[in-house]
Backbone as JSON, one array per atom type, in Angstrom:
{
  "sequence": "YSRFIPNMSTMTYPLRKLMQKDRKFEWTSSCEDAYNKLKHEIVSDRVIIPFNPELPVTLATDASPTGIAAVLSHNINNTEKPIAFASRALSDAERNYSQID",
  "N": [[78.67, 31.18, -20.22], [77.86, 28.63, -20.68], [78.62, 26.9, -22.03], [79.7, 25.44, -19.49], [78.23, 25.31, -17.6], [76.01, 22.7, -16.87], [73.34, 21.73, -18.3], [72.45, 24.28, -18.57], [69.87, 25.02, -20.56], [68.26, 24.32, -19.67], [67.85, 24.46, -17.37], [67.36, 27.32, -16.53], [65.66, 27.77, -18.08], [62.9, 29.0, -16.78], [63.45, 31.06, -16.22], [64.43, 32.59, -19.27], [61.4, 32.39, -19.22], [60.38, 34.73, -18.34], [62.01, 37.08, -19.6], [60.31, 36.22, -22.29], [58.37, 38.4, -25.58], [55.32, 40.2, -24.59], [54.57, 38.8, -22.8], [54.18, 39.0, -19.32], [55.52, 40.42, -16.28], [56.24, 38.03, -14.08], [57.58, 37.05, -10.97], [58.56, 33.97, -9.51], [58.41, 30.57, -7.1], [59.15, 29.24, -8.77], [61.05, 30.3, -10.68], [62.74, 31.56, -8.63], [63.88, 29.51, -7.98], [65.58, 28.71, -10.01], [66.85, 30.8, -10.64], [68.73, 30.92, -8.04], [69.99, 28.65, -8.65], [71.3, 28.56, -10.22], [73.03, 30.4, -10.27], [74.64, 29.12, -7.73], [76.28, 27.14, -9.59], [77.75, 28.38, -11.35], [79.54, 29.71, -9.32], [80.55, 27.78, -8.69], [83.21, 24.81, -7.82], [83.8, 23.32, -10.35], [85.25, 21.12, -12.56], [86.87, 21.74, -15.0], [88.45, 19.92, -17.53], [91.07, 20.38, -19.92], [90.91, 19.11, -23.57], [92.84, 16.22, -24.46], [93.87, 14.91, -26.84], [95.37, 12.53, -27.02], [93.31, 10.76, -24.9], [91.3, 8.88, -23.81], [87.58, 9.31, -25.68], [84.5, 10.81, -24.37], [80.79, 10.83, -25.1], [78.04, 12.44, -23.94], [74.02, 12.52, -23.81], [71.5, 14.55, -23.35], [68.26, 15.03, -23.51], [65.53, 17.29, -22.17], [61.86, 18.85, -20.92], [62.35, 21.23, -22.61], [65.0, 21.43, -23.32], [67.47, 20.57, -24.61], [71.04, 18.59, -23.91], [74.67, 17.81, -23.84], [77.67, 17.22, -22.84], [81.09, 16.32, -22.95], [83.94, 14.53, -22.31], [86.56, 12.91, -19.93], [87.88, 10.23, -20.18], [89.92, 9.22, -16.98], [91.52, 7.25, -15.41], [88.91, 5.28, -14.42], [86.89, 7.38, -14.3], [84.8, 10.16, -14.97], [85.45, 13.27, -16.87], [84.21, 15.62, -16.94], [85.2, 18.03, -20.3], [83.91, 19.94, -22.35], [80.52, 21.35, -21.64], [77.89, 21.68, -23.36], [74.18, 22.83, -24.48], [71.19, 23.85, -24.76], [68.07, 26.12, -25.41], [64.96, 24.3, -26.48], [63.03, 25.22, -29.47], [59.91, 26.51, -29.68], [58.91, 25.43, -31.9], [60.02, 23.08, -31.65], [59.45, 22.39, -29.3], [57.56, 20.15, -29.37], [58.16, 18.3, -30.6], [58.66, 14.34, -30.68], [60.32, 12.15, -28.01], [62.95, 11.13, -28.5], [64.54, 7.34, -27.59]],
  "CA": [[78.58, 29.92, -19.4], [76.35, 27.05, -21.16], [79.83, 25.3, -22.33], [81.23, 24.74, -18.05], [77.71, 24.93, -16.6], [76.32, 21.25, -17.32], [71.77, 21.75, -19.24], [71.75, 25.42, -18.04], [69.6, 25.56, -20.7], [66.77, 23.22, -19.61], [68.09, 24.83, -16.7], [67.03, 28.64, -17.18], [63.79, 27.58, -18.78], [61.62, 29.73, -16.27], [63.94, 32.39, -16.63], [63.8, 32.83, -19.69], [60.06, 32.13, -20.42], [60.39, 36.64, -17.63], [61.87, 37.6, -20.88], [59.06, 35.99, -23.65], [57.24, 39.66, -25.45], [54.03, 40.42, -24.68], [54.02, 38.6, -21.62], [53.94, 39.69, -17.63], [57.05, 39.48, -16.2], [56.01, 37.55, -12.19], [58.81, 36.14, -10.4], [57.83, 32.92, -9.4], [59.1, 29.95, -7.31], [60.56, 28.12, -10.17], [61.52, 31.11, -11.22], [63.38, 31.75, -8.2], [64.71, 28.26, -7.66], [66.66, 28.24, -11.16], [68.52, 31.46, -10.2], [69.92, 30.17, -6.83], [71.02, 26.78, -9.19], [72.55, 28.76, -11.77], [74.43, 31.16, -9.63], [75.95, 28.16, -7.85], [76.73, 26.73, -10.66], [78.42, 29.49, -11.19], [80.91, 29.84, -8.42], [81.27, 26.61, -8.03], [84.27, 25.03, -7.98], [83.49, 22.93, -11.49], [86.85, 21.69, -12.49], [86.79, 21.41, -17.0], [90.64, 19.64, -17.7], [91.34, 20.73, -21.05], [90.45, 18.18, -24.02], [93.56, 15.32, -24.84], [93.99, 13.39, -28.3], [95.87, 11.27, -26.57], [92.96, 10.58, -24.22], [89.33, 8.06, -25.3], [86.3, 10.08, -25.5], [82.75, 10.26, -23.99], [80.0, 12.27, -25.04], [76.56, 11.91, -22.8], [73.15, 13.22, -25.04], [69.71, 14.25, -22.81], [67.39, 15.63, -23.42], [64.44, 16.75, -21.95], [60.99, 18.69, -22.69], [62.98, 22.3, -23.05], [65.47, 21.92, -23.67], [68.45, 19.57, -25.08], [72.07, 19.13, -23.74], [74.82, 18.06, -23.4], [78.84, 16.85, -21.62], [81.97, 15.76, -23.3], [84.38, 14.31, -21.55], [87.52, 12.28, -20.45], [87.99, 8.62, -19.11], [90.93, 9.49, -17.28], [91.08, 6.03, -14.44], [87.74, 5.1, -15.19], [86.12, 9.18, -14.0], [85.1, 10.87, -16.13], [86.27, 14.3, -16.12], [84.59, 16.72, -17.98], [86.34, 19.04, -21.02], [82.89, 21.08, -21.65], [78.5, 20.94, -21.57], [76.66, 22.17, -24.63], [72.93, 23.08, -24.47], [70.54, 25.28, -25.87], [66.63, 25.42, -25.37], [64.42, 23.84, -27.93], [61.84, 26.05, -29.85], [58.36, 25.83, -29.43], [58.11, 23.7, -32.83], [60.91, 21.67, -31.63], [59.17, 20.91, -27.7], [56.48, 19.2, -29.99], [59.16, 16.42, -31.51], [59.09, 13.11, -29.71], [62.06, 12.87, -27.42], [63.2, 8.96, -28.76], [65.86, 7.25, -27.4]],
  "C": [[77.9, 29.3, -20.06], [78.16, 26.17, -21.61], [80.36, 24.55, -21.26], [79.18, 25.09, -17.34], [76.3, 23.57, -17.24], [74.5, 21.53, -17.36], [71.63, 23.61, -18.98], [70.73, 25.98, -18.89], [68.39, 25.66, -20.53], [66.77, 24.63, -17.45], [67.43, 26.54, -16.18], [66.13, 29.06, -17.51], [63.32, 28.93, -18.7], [62.56, 31.39, -15.95], [63.55, 33.5, -18.09], [63.03, 33.0, -20.08], [59.45, 33.53, -19.95], [59.97, 37.13, -19.55], [61.53, 37.64, -22.56], [58.45, 38.38, -23.8], [56.09, 38.78, -25.26], [53.72, 39.31, -23.16], [54.55, 38.97, -20.26], [54.53, 38.82, -17.46], [56.04, 39.61, -14.02], [56.87, 36.84, -12.42], [57.97, 34.87, -9.58], [58.67, 31.38, -8.33], [60.43, 29.56, -8.38], [61.56, 29.56, -10.55], [63.33, 31.19, -10.0], [64.87, 30.42, -7.94], [66.32, 27.72, -8.98], [67.33, 29.18, -11.09], [69.67, 30.94, -9.26], [70.18, 28.8, -7.35], [72.36, 27.63, -9.95], [73.44, 29.51, -10.82], [74.86, 30.37, -8.66], [76.37, 27.25, -8.31], [78.25, 27.58, -11.2], [79.72, 29.53, -10.7], [80.9, 28.73, -8.28], [82.51, 26.23, -8.84], [84.92, 23.15, -9.08], [84.72, 22.24, -11.85], [86.46, 20.67, -14.53], [88.27, 21.15, -16.8], [89.94, 20.1, -19.48], [91.12, 19.29, -22.64], [92.42, 17.7, -24.5], [92.96, 14.8, -25.63], [94.17, 12.48, -28.12], [94.89, 10.3, -25.74], [91.4, 9.71, -24.31], [88.82, 9.39, -24.63], [85.42, 9.97, -24.76], [81.84, 11.08, -24.32], [78.02, 11.96, -25.03], [75.85, 13.42, -24.12], [72.42, 13.93, -24.04], [68.92, 14.99, -23.55], [66.11, 15.92, -22.44], [62.9, 18.44, -23.44], [61.23, 20.66, -22.69], [63.48, 22.63, -23.12], [67.14, 20.32, -23.78], [69.94, 20.37, -24.34], [73.36, 18.17, -23.69], [77.72, 17.8, -22.95], [80.38, 15.89, -22.5], [83.06, 15.77, -22.66], [85.53, 12.72, -21.76], [87.51, 11.59, -19.72], [89.1, 8.58, -19.15], [90.83, 8.04, -15.5], [89.97, 5.76, -14.21], [86.71, 6.5, -13.7], [86.03, 9.32, -14.81], [85.28, 12.25, -15.76], [86.03, 15.36, -17.9], [85.08, 17.58, -18.97], [84.99, 19.7, -21.23], [81.8, 20.57, -22.08], [78.92, 22.25, -22.79], [75.42, 22.18, -24.07], [72.71, 24.36, -25.03], [68.66, 24.88, -25.48], [65.64, 24.88, -26.76], [63.23, 25.12, -27.93], [60.51, 25.72, -29.5], [57.89, 24.82, -30.48], [59.08, 22.61, -32.38], [60.65, 21.16, -29.85], [57.84, 20.44, -28.57], [56.63, 18.12, -30.65], [59.17, 15.61, -30.36], [60.33, 12.69, -29.33], [61.83, 10.96, -27.85], [64.51, 8.4, -27.6], [66.8, 6.19, -27.6]]
}
């Protein structure tokens, strides 16, 4: 589902921390929030349109302290329609990198 849910890696960060080796499983309010947001996104009516090589394309990227994300969109009638989403969590080493605009 990560191709269809924007910023999924950042959204699920509290949940992924629960699965780390040698870490005590502790369900927190941030875990509950992440779970509810993810559940909402999975069942949402978000419309993904197929790629059309004839239409203009926009690539938007974003970075946070815990993950990076991108959305590829078509611009149809001055409205961006998502084609695909990409996101992933940053490794421990990557979290030390500076974020440059």
